[in-house]
Short mmCIF file of C-alpha atoms in Angstrom, two decimals:
data_model
loop_
_atom_site.label_atom_id
_atom_site.label_comp_id
_atom_site.label_asym_id
_atom_site.label_seq_id
_atom_site.Cartn_x
_atom_site.Cartn_y
_atom_site.Cartn_z
CA MET A 1 8.91 -20.91 5.52
CA LYS A 2 10.98 -18.13 3.91
CA LEU A 3 10.80 -14.51 4.99
CA ARG A 4 12.23 -12.16 2.39
CA VAL A 5 12.77 -8.40 2.19
CA ASP A 6 13.55 -6.77 -1.16
CA LEU A 7 14.50 -3.10 -0.90
CA LEU A 8 13.43 -2.76 -4.54
CA PRO A 9 11.27 -5.20 -6.54
CA LYS A 10 13.06 -8.14 -8.14
CA SER A 11 11.57 -11.17 -9.86
CA SER A 12 9.97 -14.54 -9.16
CA TYR A 13 7.28 -13.91 -6.57
CA GLY A 14 5.01 -16.89 -6.09
CA ASP A 15 3.29 -16.87 -2.71
CA VAL A 16 2.43 -13.84 -0.52
CA VAL A 17 3.75 -10.38 -1.39
CA VAL A 18 3.32 -7.25 0.70
CA VAL A 19 3.96 -4.12 -1.37
CA ILE A 20 5.25 -1.30 0.83
CA ASP A 21 4.97 2.39 -0.08
CA VAL A 22 4.85 4.28 3.21
CA LEU A 23 4.96 7.73 1.58
CA ARG A 24 2.19 7.63 0.69
CA THR A 25 0.07 5.19 -1.34
CA CYS A 26 0.06 2.25 1.07
CA THR A 27 -0.74 4.56 3.97
CA ILE A 28 -3.78 6.18 2.38
CA ALA A 29 -5.25 2.91 1.05
CA PRO A 30 -6.20 1.47 4.49
CA LEU A 31 -7.06 4.95 5.71
CA LEU A 32 -9.62 5.38 2.90
CA PHE A 33 -11.20 2.00 3.60
CA ASP A 34 -11.40 2.85 7.30
CA ARG A 35 -13.33 5.99 6.36
CA GLY A 36 -15.93 3.92 4.51
CA LEU A 37 -14.59 3.70 0.96
CA GLU A 38 -16.31 0.85 -0.88
CA ALA A 39 -13.71 -0.01 -3.53
CA LEU A 40 -10.27 1.23 -4.57
CA TYR A 41 -8.82 1.07 -8.07
CA MET A 42 -5.19 1.94 -8.74
CA SER A 43 -3.39 2.96 -11.92
CA ALA A 44 -0.24 4.72 -13.05
CA SER A 45 -2.18 6.43 -15.87
CA ILE A 46 -3.92 9.76 -15.29
CA ARG A 47 -5.77 9.35 -18.58
CA ARG A 48 -7.14 5.97 -17.61
CA ALA A 49 -8.14 7.20 -14.17
CA LEU A 50 -10.02 10.18 -15.63
CA HIS A 51 -11.87 7.91 -18.06
CA LEU A 52 -12.84 5.41 -15.37
CA ALA A 53 -13.88 8.10 -12.90
CA GLU A 54 -16.21 9.64 -15.47
CA ALA A 55 -17.67 6.28 -16.52
CA LYS A 56 -18.25 4.94 -13.00
CA ASP A 57 -18.66 8.12 -10.90
CA LEU A 58 -15.48 7.49 -8.91
CA LEU A 59 -13.53 9.90 -6.76
CA LEU A 60 -10.15 10.85 -8.23
CA VAL A 61 -7.26 10.57 -5.77
CA GLY A 62 -3.62 10.78 -6.73
CA GLU A 63 -0.41 12.62 -7.39
CA ARG A 64 2.25 13.56 -9.85
CA ARG A 65 5.50 14.63 -8.22
CA GLY A 66 3.68 14.74 -4.90
CA LEU A 67 0.81 17.03 -5.89
CA PRO A 68 -2.74 16.30 -7.15
CA PRO A 69 -3.16 16.41 -10.95
CA GLU A 70 -5.59 18.93 -12.41
CA GLY A 71 -9.19 17.85 -12.00
CA PHE A 72 -8.57 15.42 -9.12
CA ASN A 73 -10.71 15.51 -5.98
CA TYR A 74 -7.80 14.81 -3.63
CA GLY A 75 -4.07 14.33 -3.62
CA ASN A 76 -2.23 11.49 -1.90
CA SER A 77 -2.04 13.36 1.40
CA PRO A 78 -3.08 11.17 4.35
CA GLN A 79 -3.49 14.29 6.45
CA GLU A 80 -6.03 15.67 3.96
CA LEU A 81 -7.81 12.34 3.52
CA LEU A 82 -8.30 11.87 7.27
CA THR A 83 -11.32 14.17 6.99
CA ALA A 84 -12.38 13.48 3.39
CA PRO A 85 -16.07 12.47 2.99
CA VAL A 86 -15.54 9.19 1.12
CA ALA A 87 -18.03 6.89 2.88
CA GLY A 88 -20.14 4.94 0.42
CA ARG A 89 -18.02 6.02 -2.55
CA SER A 90 -15.43 4.26 -4.66
CA ALA A 91 -12.19 5.84 -5.86
CA VAL A 92 -9.44 5.47 -8.42
CA LEU A 93 -5.96 6.27 -7.13
CA VAL A 94 -3.09 7.38 -9.36
CA SER A 95 0.44 6.88 -8.09
CA GLU A 96 3.89 6.80 -9.67
CA ASN A 97 5.51 4.11 -7.51
CA ALA A 98 3.02 1.51 -6.30
CA PRO A 99 1.44 0.55 -9.68
CA ARG A 100 4.90 -0.04 -11.14
CA VAL A 101 5.75 -2.38 -8.27
CA LEU A 102 2.40 -4.15 -8.57
CA GLU A 103 3.22 -4.99 -12.19
CA GLN A 104 6.58 -6.44 -11.15
CA VAL A 105 5.12 -8.74 -8.49
CA ALA A 106 2.17 -9.91 -10.57
CA GLY A 107 3.01 -13.61 -10.15
CA ALA A 108 2.17 -13.63 -6.44
CA ARG A 109 -0.75 -15.76 -5.20
CA HIS A 110 -1.74 -13.08 -2.68
CA LEU A 111 -0.89 -9.39 -2.91
CA LEU A 112 -1.37 -7.00 0.02
CA LEU A 113 -0.61 -3.31 0.60
CA GLY A 114 1.40 -2.57 3.72
CA SER A 115 2.68 0.45 5.61
CA LEU A 116 3.46 1.48 9.16
CA TYR A 117 -0.17 2.61 9.43
CA ASN A 118 -1.56 -0.96 9.15
CA ALA A 119 1.60 -2.91 9.98
CA GLU A 120 0.39 -5.37 12.62
CA ALA A 121 -2.73 -6.22 10.62
CA VAL A 122 -0.69 -6.81 7.46
CA ALA A 123 1.73 -9.09 9.28
CA ALA A 124 -1.12 -11.12 10.77
CA HIS A 125 -2.96 -11.49 7.47
CA ALA A 126 0.19 -12.30 5.48
CA ALA A 127 1.09 -15.01 8.00
CA SER A 128 -2.39 -16.53 7.72
CA LEU A 129 -2.15 -16.73 3.91
CA ALA A 130 1.43 -17.93 3.47
CA HIS A 131 2.32 -21.44 2.33
CA ASP A 132 6.08 -21.17 1.83
CA GLU A 133 7.16 -17.50 1.60
CA VAL A 134 6.23 -13.96 2.53
CA ALA A 135 8.05 -11.33 0.46
CA LEU A 136 8.10 -7.74 1.71
CA VAL A 137 8.74 -5.61 -1.38
CA CYS A 138 9.66 -1.95 -0.98
CA SER A 139 8.70 0.61 -3.62
CA GLY A 140 11.59 2.99 -2.98
CA PHE A 141 11.73 6.57 -4.23
CA ALA A 142 12.57 7.66 -7.78
CA GLY A 143 13.89 4.19 -8.57
CA ASN A 144 16.19 4.00 -5.54
CA GLU A 145 16.00 2.30 -2.15
CA ASP A 146 14.65 4.54 0.59
CA LEU A 147 14.63 4.60 4.36
CA ASP A 148 10.87 4.85 4.94
CA ASP A 149 9.96 1.61 3.15
CA ALA A 150 13.00 -0.27 4.48
CA LEU A 151 12.09 0.70 8.05
CA CYS A 152 8.52 -0.54 7.55
CA ALA A 153 9.79 -3.79 6.07
CA GLY A 154 11.90 -4.24 9.19
CA PHE A 155 8.92 -3.92 11.49
CA LEU A 156 6.84 -6.31 9.39
CA ALA A 157 9.73 -8.77 9.21
CA ALA A 158 10.15 -8.73 12.99
CA GLN A 159 6.44 -9.40 13.45
CA LEU A 160 6.47 -12.26 10.94
CA LYS A 161 9.66 -13.75 12.37
CA ARG A 162 7.96 -13.93 15.76
CA ARG A 163 4.94 -15.65 14.22
CA PHE A 164 6.89 -18.14 12.11
CA GLY A 165 9.59 -18.96 14.65
CA ASP A 166 12.08 -20.89 12.51
CA ALA A 167 11.63 -18.97 9.24
CA GLU A 168 14.55 -18.81 6.80
CA LEU A 169 15.54 -15.14 6.53
CA VAL A 170 16.64 -14.12 3.04
CA GLY A 171 17.34 -10.91 1.14
CA ALA A 172 17.61 -7.78 3.27
CA THR A 173 15.51 -9.17 6.12
CA LEU A 174 18.08 -8.99 8.93
CA MET A 175 19.30 -5.57 7.82
CA SER A 176 15.78 -4.13 7.74
CA ILE A 177 14.98 -5.52 11.21
CA SER A 178 18.13 -3.86 12.57
CA LEU A 179 17.15 -0.63 10.84
CA PHE A 180 13.76 -0.58 12.52
CA LYS A 181 15.35 -1.16 15.93
CA ALA A 182 17.59 1.87 15.31
CA PHE A 183 14.57 4.20 15.10
CA PRO A 184 12.33 3.94 18.20
CA ASN A 185 10.30 6.80 16.71
CA PRO A 186 9.43 5.82 13.10
CA THR A 187 8.53 9.40 12.17
CA GLN A 188 12.18 10.40 12.61
CA ALA A 189 13.11 7.93 9.89
CA LEU A 190 10.41 9.30 7.60
CA TRP A 191 11.86 12.80 8.02
CA ARG A 192 15.29 11.52 7.00
CA SER A 193 14.06 9.52 4.02
CA ARG A 194 14.42 10.96 0.52
CA ALA A 195 10.66 10.75 0.02
CA GLY A 196 10.08 12.56 3.30
CA GLN A 197 12.57 15.30 2.46
CA TYR A 198 10.85 15.82 -0.88
CA LEU A 199 7.41 16.10 0.73
CA ARG A 200 8.79 18.66 3.16
CA THR A 201 9.82 20.85 0.20
CA LEU A 202 6.13 20.82 -0.78
CA ALA A 203 5.06 21.86 2.76
CA LEU A 204 3.52 18.40 3.30
CA GLU A 205 5.42 17.55 6.48
CA ASP A 206 2.15 16.83 8.32
CA ASP A 207 1.81 13.75 6.10
CA LEU A 208 4.91 12.29 7.75
CA ALA A 209 3.28 12.36 11.18
CA THR A 210 0.22 10.48 9.91
CA ALA A 211 2.28 7.99 7.92
CA GLY A 212 4.43 7.37 11.01
CA LEU A 213 1.51 6.19 13.14
CA LEU A 214 2.23 2.56 13.94
CA SER A 215 -0.63 0.09 13.44
CA ALA A 216 -3.37 2.71 13.60
CA SER A 217 -5.50 0.61 11.22
CA ARG A 218 -6.63 -3.02 11.23
CA THR A 219 -7.45 -2.90 7.51
CA VAL A 220 -5.43 -4.72 4.84
CA PRO A 221 -6.02 -3.79 1.18
CA TYR A 222 -6.00 -7.01 -0.87
CA LEU A 223 -5.66 -7.24 -4.66
CA GLU A 224 -8.70 -8.97 -6.13
CA THR A 225 -8.64 -8.18 -9.85
CA THR A 226 -6.30 -6.74 -12.47
CA PHE A 227 -7.71 -5.28 -15.71
CA HIS A 228 -5.38 -5.07 -18.70
CA ALA A 229 -7.35 -3.02 -21.24
CA GLU A 230 -5.94 0.30 -22.52
CA GLY A 231 -2.30 -0.58 -21.92
CA ALA A 232 -1.63 0.42 -18.32
CA PRO A 233 -2.94 -2.19 -15.84
CA LEU A 234 -5.75 -1.23 -13.50
CA PHE A 235 -5.71 -2.88 -10.07
CA ARG A 236 -8.83 -3.36 -7.95
CA PHE A 237 -8.48 -3.72 -4.17
CA THR A 238 -10.91 -4.80 -1.50
CA ALA A 239 -10.36 -4.45 2.23
CA HIS A 240 -9.87 -7.24 4.72
CA ARG A 241 -10.24 -6.26 8.36
CA VAL A 242 -8.05 -8.18 10.79
CA PRO A 243 -9.99 -8.38 14.07
CA VAL A 244 -8.55 -7.61 17.46
CA PRO A 245 -9.43 -10.19 20.15
CA GLY A 246 -13.18 -10.20 20.69
CA ASP A 247 -13.96 -8.63 17.31
CA GLN A 248 -15.73 -10.36 14.45
CA PRO A 249 -14.01 -10.20 11.05
CA ASP A 250 -15.40 -7.67 8.62
CA ARG A 251 -14.89 -7.18 4.90
CA HIS A 252 -15.62 -4.16 2.73
CA ASP A 253 -16.32 -5.14 -0.87
CA VAL A 254 -18.36 -4.19 -3.89
CA SER A 255 -19.10 -6.15 -7.02
CA ALA A 256 -16.80 -5.63 -9.98
CA ALA A 257 -19.74 -6.13 -12.34
CA GLY A 258 -19.67 -3.60 -15.12
CA VAL A 259 -16.18 -2.33 -14.30
CA GLY A 260 -14.55 -4.44 -17.00
CA ASP A 261 -16.81 -2.88 -19.61
CA ALA A 262 -15.88 0.61 -18.47
CA CYS A 263 -12.17 -0.23 -18.40
CA ALA A 264 -12.26 -1.62 -21.93
CA ARG A 265 -13.83 1.46 -23.49
#
């Protein structure tokens, strides 16, 4: 078994990939499912999101340069979404980083969204799916490596290393594990990250505290379908709940029937 950390996406992903975007897409995805969201679609295109939201009565969640675009119901703020009434609804999420990374890792057999917020659940689910490799792929910030995602990759790598025992560690795995050990309080690393510093200029520092919560969720967003109409890909996620001992597994899902027609219009 190989355990691999890429501080930015590379190429040739074939087995299990965990896409990491701590600030903030991969934090709000499990949070929304925990609050009762039925389905989550993700795109880099505001135009496509607006079209889909109108056609399918979806909530609009997203950001451009950290702030919600005009006409959106919510931004990408986990602090704001902690109290958002999303139960029973579906949403389309627009983000600058995560959709780009999802395109680059499209060859993976299984694709999960990971963050500090759902870290233990992601590690457990990735380990259960893996045949020969788990790749932890960081999104970075503005095209560069960043501390928040690398720290999260280190925690996930340490969890997976414990599960696999004799895994072959490749890429930046050892470095990221050492990085996580250097920050007993993950929120301190988020404050020092470039993404965190940028959010602080927008008075969104409360988001760092929420994103720094370690394993607050047992929910793992899992890529089920990718639609390719209208140029920019549209990704559809369902939620897999990793049970704690004594729990029964649960799965939030809705049918994709009719979505392809709406996406192709």
